[in-house]
Amino acid sequence: MNERVRKWLHRFFGVLTVILLLLLAWQWIQSQPATNGIKKTTNKVLTQKQGKYSKKDRAAIKASVMKQDQKEINLTKQGYVAIPKLSILLPIYDNAYSKVALDKGANTAQKDTAVPVMGQGNYTLAAHNWDNGYTGFSALQQKLKQNAPYEDDNGQLGRSDWLNGTVIYMANQNGIFRYKVTGQVTVDQNDGSVLNPDDRIAGKAKLTIVTCLFPDTTKRIITNAKYVDFKSWDQVKSDEIGYFDLNKQKANVLP
């Protein structure tokens, strides 16, 4: 092997070694919770386009949404909640203080008061955060396995605007209600002030979603959303009805 070829090979393998080391370093950095802001979901729940729905189709979807499927454990279904951006689709029941109920989907969270009414007052919901970015309300946490930005290393509570403007749909026997996220805050697990049924956002009805923070499970992520509008089953757009077409869509209740 002449000297020229030897030098070329030396440079080639030197550059290759540097590239491999950089790739390994990048993979290690991305694996660290403090720097990895990407949540990988195992499956998409909501299909964005479902075609047109006739009056008969709409009646069938409404009946499916309101089907009382948990009577044997004394749960009354209130409807469904859908957050298409996060592929969230959950049935809504009426007892967030029951583990059995929470394993069935989202539940209204007001305690010792009347079950809230969609589009009125402060409609409060709670569901599990399974710490996987996919099932329950897990996708509401900005980053997996990382308290920030909801809590810093000194235990100071924070907030996040990463979902601001995101549309949340809720469906019941009357039709579909739209809300838009206005921000997320963090509270202690024992802070019940967020459940005040009289709370409003700029004088409008609101939606309050409660789910655990991970890894500090003593804190709760509170997602606030402002009421936008309501459409009956006959009036709502087919694309929005499609989010609740349970023959085609899959609820993300359990891992």
Coordinates of C-alpha atoms in Angstrom, one line a residue, residues 16 56 172 195 224 250:
L16 CA -16.3 8.0 9.7
K56 CA -80.0 8.7 9.5
N172 CA -74.0 14.6 24.1
L195 CA -63.5 22.5 40.3
N224 CA -58.4 25.2 30.7
K250 CA -61.2 4.0 18.4

